Amino acid sequence: MDSSAKSTKAFIDAIKKLAAAECKKIDEETYVIKRQGLKRLKKESKGTYREEINYEVNRISSERNISLSEMTENSKRELVGLRRELFDKVFENVGKEIEKYVGSDKYRNFLISGAEEISRTLTGEGIVYYVREADLCYSDAVRKALGKDIDIRADGTIKFGGIRAEDTETGCLADNTIDSRLEAQKDWFVQNSGLKV
């Protein structure tokens, strides 16, 4: 092998060596760039996935809250309806019992007792007593029990029975009607029945 071939071979070997070193350097740089790029992509992907997961969790949570709210409102509406139904049933039965009572002999005494109580409260001269149209038949018994001639008139607003009076001079009222007592019981029932919504 002559010197020129040796020189050429040495030159080619040196170039190969430099090329191999340069390739190795490029490979290392490429690896670092790839790693950094992959790291960045992973980070971006995690951020994107986190955003998407948060979005989905919030969307599902919002849908659940809307659904719960609708169910709660529907339940409340149902409970209000059931409470109203129970209330109506209870007081429908009470109304029937009152009708039986008003048709009994005890009712006459109740009416007279109510008038006596009112006469102790309202003592003026211009007192007008009011009863149901159907109770005008007890007018003489009430007058007799009070021992005086009193003005007794029919009042269409009294549904169940009893007696009420007004002092026309002072405007004072006294109410011993079953209607007012029933209204008070309705209020009591609403407050104490435990059927709150």
Short mmCIF file of C-alpha atoms in Angstrom, two decimals:
data_model
loop_
_atom_site.label_atom_id
_atom_site.label_comp_id
_atom_site.label_asym_id
_atom_site.label_seq_id
_atom_site.Cartn_x
_atom_site.Cartn_y
_atom_site.Cartn_z
CA MET A 1 0.00 0.00 0.00
CA ASP A 2 1.46 3.19 -0.97
CA SER A 3 1.49 6.36 1.02
CA SER A 4 -1.18 8.06 -1.00
CA ALA A 5 -3.51 5.13 -0.44
CA LYS A 6 -2.57 5.21 3.23
CA SER A 7 -3.24 8.93 3.40
CA THR A 8 -6.52 8.54 1.62
CA LYS A 9 -7.49 5.71 3.95
CA ALA A 10 -6.46 7.75 6.99
CA PHE A 11 -8.40 10.73 5.59
CA ILE A 12 -11.51 8.57 4.98
CA ASP A 13 -11.17 6.98 8.43
CA ALA A 14 -10.87 10.43 9.98
CA ILE A 15 -13.95 11.59 8.04
CA LYS A 16 -15.83 8.45 9.10
CA LYS A 17 -14.75 9.00 12.69
CA LEU A 18 -15.86 12.65 12.53
CA ALA A 19 -19.07 11.63 10.81
CA ALA A 20 -19.70 8.95 13.46
CA ALA A 21 -19.02 11.49 16.24
CA GLU A 22 -21.27 14.03 14.49
CA CYS A 23 -24.00 11.38 14.06
CA LYS A 24 -23.68 10.42 17.70
CA LYS A 25 -23.92 14.11 18.68
CA ILE A 26 -26.94 14.58 16.40
CA ASP A 27 -28.54 11.41 17.84
CA GLU A 28 -27.99 12.70 21.39
CA GLU A 29 -29.39 16.13 20.50
CA THR A 30 -32.32 14.48 18.75
CA TYR A 31 -32.92 12.29 21.82
CA VAL A 32 -32.84 15.36 24.09
CA ILE A 33 -35.16 17.29 21.74
CA LYS A 34 -37.47 14.24 21.52
CA ARG A 35 -37.52 13.90 25.32
CA GLN A 36 -38.21 17.59 25.80
CA GLY A 37 -40.90 17.52 23.09
CA LEU A 38 -42.46 14.42 24.61
CA LYS A 39 -42.34 15.97 28.08
CA ARG A 40 -43.98 19.16 26.75
CA LEU A 41 -46.61 17.14 24.86
CA LYS A 42 -47.35 15.05 27.96
CA LYS A 43 -47.70 18.21 30.04
CA GLU A 44 -49.98 19.81 27.43
CA SER A 45 -51.98 16.58 27.14
CA LYS A 46 -52.37 16.37 30.91
CA GLY A 47 -53.51 20.00 30.97
CA THR A 48 -55.96 19.35 28.13
CA TYR A 49 -57.22 16.14 29.74
CA ARG A 50 -57.50 17.89 33.11
CA GLU A 51 -59.53 20.67 31.48
CA GLU A 52 -61.73 18.15 29.69
CA ILE A 53 -62.14 16.08 32.86
CA ASN A 54 -62.99 19.20 34.88
CA TYR A 55 -65.42 20.30 32.18
CA GLU A 56 -67.12 16.88 32.17
CA VAL A 57 -67.19 16.67 35.98
CA ASN A 58 -68.72 20.15 36.15
CA ARG A 59 -71.22 19.31 33.40
CA ILE A 60 -72.25 16.08 35.12
CA SER A 61 -72.41 17.84 38.49
CA SER A 62 -74.55 20.60 36.99
CA GLU A 63 -76.90 18.06 35.37
CA ARG A 64 -77.12 16.20 38.68
CA ASN A 65 -77.91 19.42 40.55
CA ILE A 66 -80.59 20.35 38.02
CA SER A 67 -82.05 16.85 38.27
CA LEU A 68 -81.97 16.95 42.08
CA SER A 69 -83.59 20.37 42.06
CA GLU A 70 -86.36 19.15 39.75
CA MET A 71 -86.90 16.06 41.89
CA THR A 72 -86.99 18.19 45.04
CA GLU A 73 -89.53 20.58 43.48
CA ASN A 74 -91.64 17.66 42.24
CA SER A 75 -91.51 16.06 45.69
CA LYS A 76 -92.49 19.33 47.33
CA ARG A 77 -95.39 19.74 44.90
CA GLU A 78 -96.49 16.17 45.63
CA LEU A 79 -96.21 16.72 49.38
CA VAL A 80 -98.16 19.98 49.16
CA GLY A 81 -100.84 18.14 47.17
CA LEU A 82 -100.94 15.28 49.67
CA ARG A 83 -101.04 17.72 52.60
CA ARG A 84 -103.89 19.64 50.94
CA GLU A 85 -105.71 16.36 50.25
CA LEU A 86 -105.30 15.22 53.86
CA PHE A 87 -106.31 18.64 55.16
CA ASP A 88 -109.42 18.65 52.96
CA LYS A 89 -110.34 15.09 54.00
CA VAL A 90 -109.92 15.82 57.69
CA PHE A 91 -112.03 18.95 57.55
CA GLU A 92 -114.59 17.36 55.24
CA ASN A 93 -115.11 14.73 57.95
CA VAL A 94 -115.17 17.47 60.59
CA GLY A 95 -117.84 19.25 58.52
CA LYS A 96 -119.96 16.08 58.47
CA GLU A 97 -119.60 15.71 62.24
CA ILE A 98 -120.59 19.37 62.71
CA GLU A 99 -123.67 18.82 60.54
CA LYS A 100 -124.65 15.89 62.79
CA TYR A 101 -124.07 18.02 65.89
CA VAL A 102 -126.09 20.96 64.51
CA GLY A 103 -128.96 18.55 63.88
CA SER A 104 -128.89 17.29 67.49
CA ASP A 105 -130.63 18.59 70.63
CA LYS A 106 -127.27 19.67 72.10
CA TYR A 107 -126.91 22.33 69.42
CA ARG A 108 -129.85 24.39 70.76
CA ASN A 109 -128.11 24.59 74.16
CA PHE A 110 -124.80 25.51 72.45
CA LEU A 111 -126.52 28.36 70.62
CA ILE A 112 -128.15 29.65 73.82
CA SER A 113 -124.87 29.35 75.76
CA GLY A 114 -123.06 31.31 73.03
CA ALA A 115 -125.69 34.07 73.16
CA GLU A 116 -125.40 34.26 76.98
CA GLU A 117 -121.62 34.58 76.72
CA ILE A 118 -121.94 37.36 74.14
CA SER A 119 -124.54 39.21 76.28
CA ARG A 120 -122.00 39.32 79.14
CA THR A 121 -119.39 40.80 76.77
CA LEU A 122 -121.51 43.22 74.73
CA THR A 123 -123.80 45.11 77.11
CA GLY A 124 -124.88 48.11 75.05
CA GLU A 125 -128.37 48.90 73.75
CA GLY A 126 -127.76 48.53 70.00
CA ILE A 127 -126.73 44.86 69.94
CA VAL A 128 -127.74 42.83 66.87
CA TYR A 129 -127.38 39.03 67.00
CA TYR A 130 -126.77 36.99 63.87
CA VAL A 131 -127.46 33.29 63.21
CA ARG A 132 -127.86 31.06 60.18
CA GLU A 133 -131.22 31.25 58.42
CA ALA A 134 -131.92 27.69 59.61
CA ASP A 135 -131.31 28.74 63.24
CA LEU A 136 -133.90 31.54 63.29
CA CYS A 137 -136.25 28.90 64.73
CA TYR A 138 -134.26 29.16 68.00
CA SER A 139 -134.79 32.94 68.30
CA ASP A 140 -137.51 32.68 70.97
CA ALA A 141 -135.45 30.21 73.04
CA VAL A 142 -132.42 32.58 72.91
CA ARG A 143 -134.57 35.61 73.86
CA LYS A 144 -136.11 33.66 76.73
CA ALA A 145 -132.68 32.52 78.01
CA LEU A 146 -131.35 36.10 77.92
CA GLY A 147 -134.54 37.44 79.49
CA LYS A 148 -134.93 40.30 77.03
CA ASP A 149 -136.21 41.07 73.59
CA ILE A 150 -133.16 41.12 71.32
CA ASP A 151 -132.74 41.73 67.60
CA ILE A 152 -131.85 38.41 65.92
CA ARG A 153 -131.20 38.37 62.17
CA ALA A 154 -130.17 35.81 59.57
CA ASP A 155 -126.56 35.97 58.33
CA GLY A 156 -125.77 34.11 55.10
CA THR A 157 -122.03 34.08 55.90
CA ILE A 158 -122.51 31.71 58.85
CA LYS A 159 -122.21 28.29 57.26
CA PHE A 160 -122.07 25.78 60.11
CA GLY A 161 -123.90 27.49 62.94
CA GLY A 162 -123.49 29.36 66.17
CA ILE A 163 -124.12 33.00 66.93
CA ARG A 164 -122.33 36.29 66.50
CA ALA A 165 -123.23 39.82 67.55
CA GLU A 166 -122.37 43.41 66.78
CA ASP A 167 -122.76 46.48 68.95
CA THR A 168 -123.98 48.97 66.34
CA GLU A 169 -123.09 51.91 68.60
CA THR A 170 -119.43 50.98 69.27
CA GLY A 171 -118.72 48.67 66.33
CA CYS A 172 -117.54 45.92 68.73
CA LEU A 173 -118.01 42.36 67.53
CA ALA A 174 -118.35 39.07 69.38
CA ASP A 175 -118.20 35.74 67.58
CA ASN A 176 -119.35 32.41 68.98
CA THR A 177 -119.91 30.71 65.64
CA ILE A 178 -118.80 27.21 64.83
CA ASP A 179 -117.33 28.72 61.65
CA SER A 180 -114.82 30.89 63.55
CA ARG A 181 -113.92 28.00 65.85
CA LEU A 182 -113.40 25.75 62.85
CA GLU A 183 -111.12 28.34 61.20
CA ALA A 184 -109.07 28.52 64.40
CA GLN A 185 -108.80 24.72 64.38
CA LYS A 186 -107.66 24.78 60.76
CA ASP A 187 -104.87 27.19 61.69
CA TRP A 188 -103.97 25.02 64.68
CA PHE A 189 -103.96 21.90 62.48
CA VAL A 190 -101.63 23.50 59.92
CA GLN A 191 -99.25 24.64 62.71
CA ASN A 192 -99.27 21.39 64.73
CA SER A 193 -99.99 18.54 62.33
CA GLY A 194 -96.33 18.02 61.46
CA LEU A 195 -97.24 18.14 57.77
CA LYS A 196 -94.83 20.92 56.89
CA VAL A 197 -93.11 20.93 53.52
#
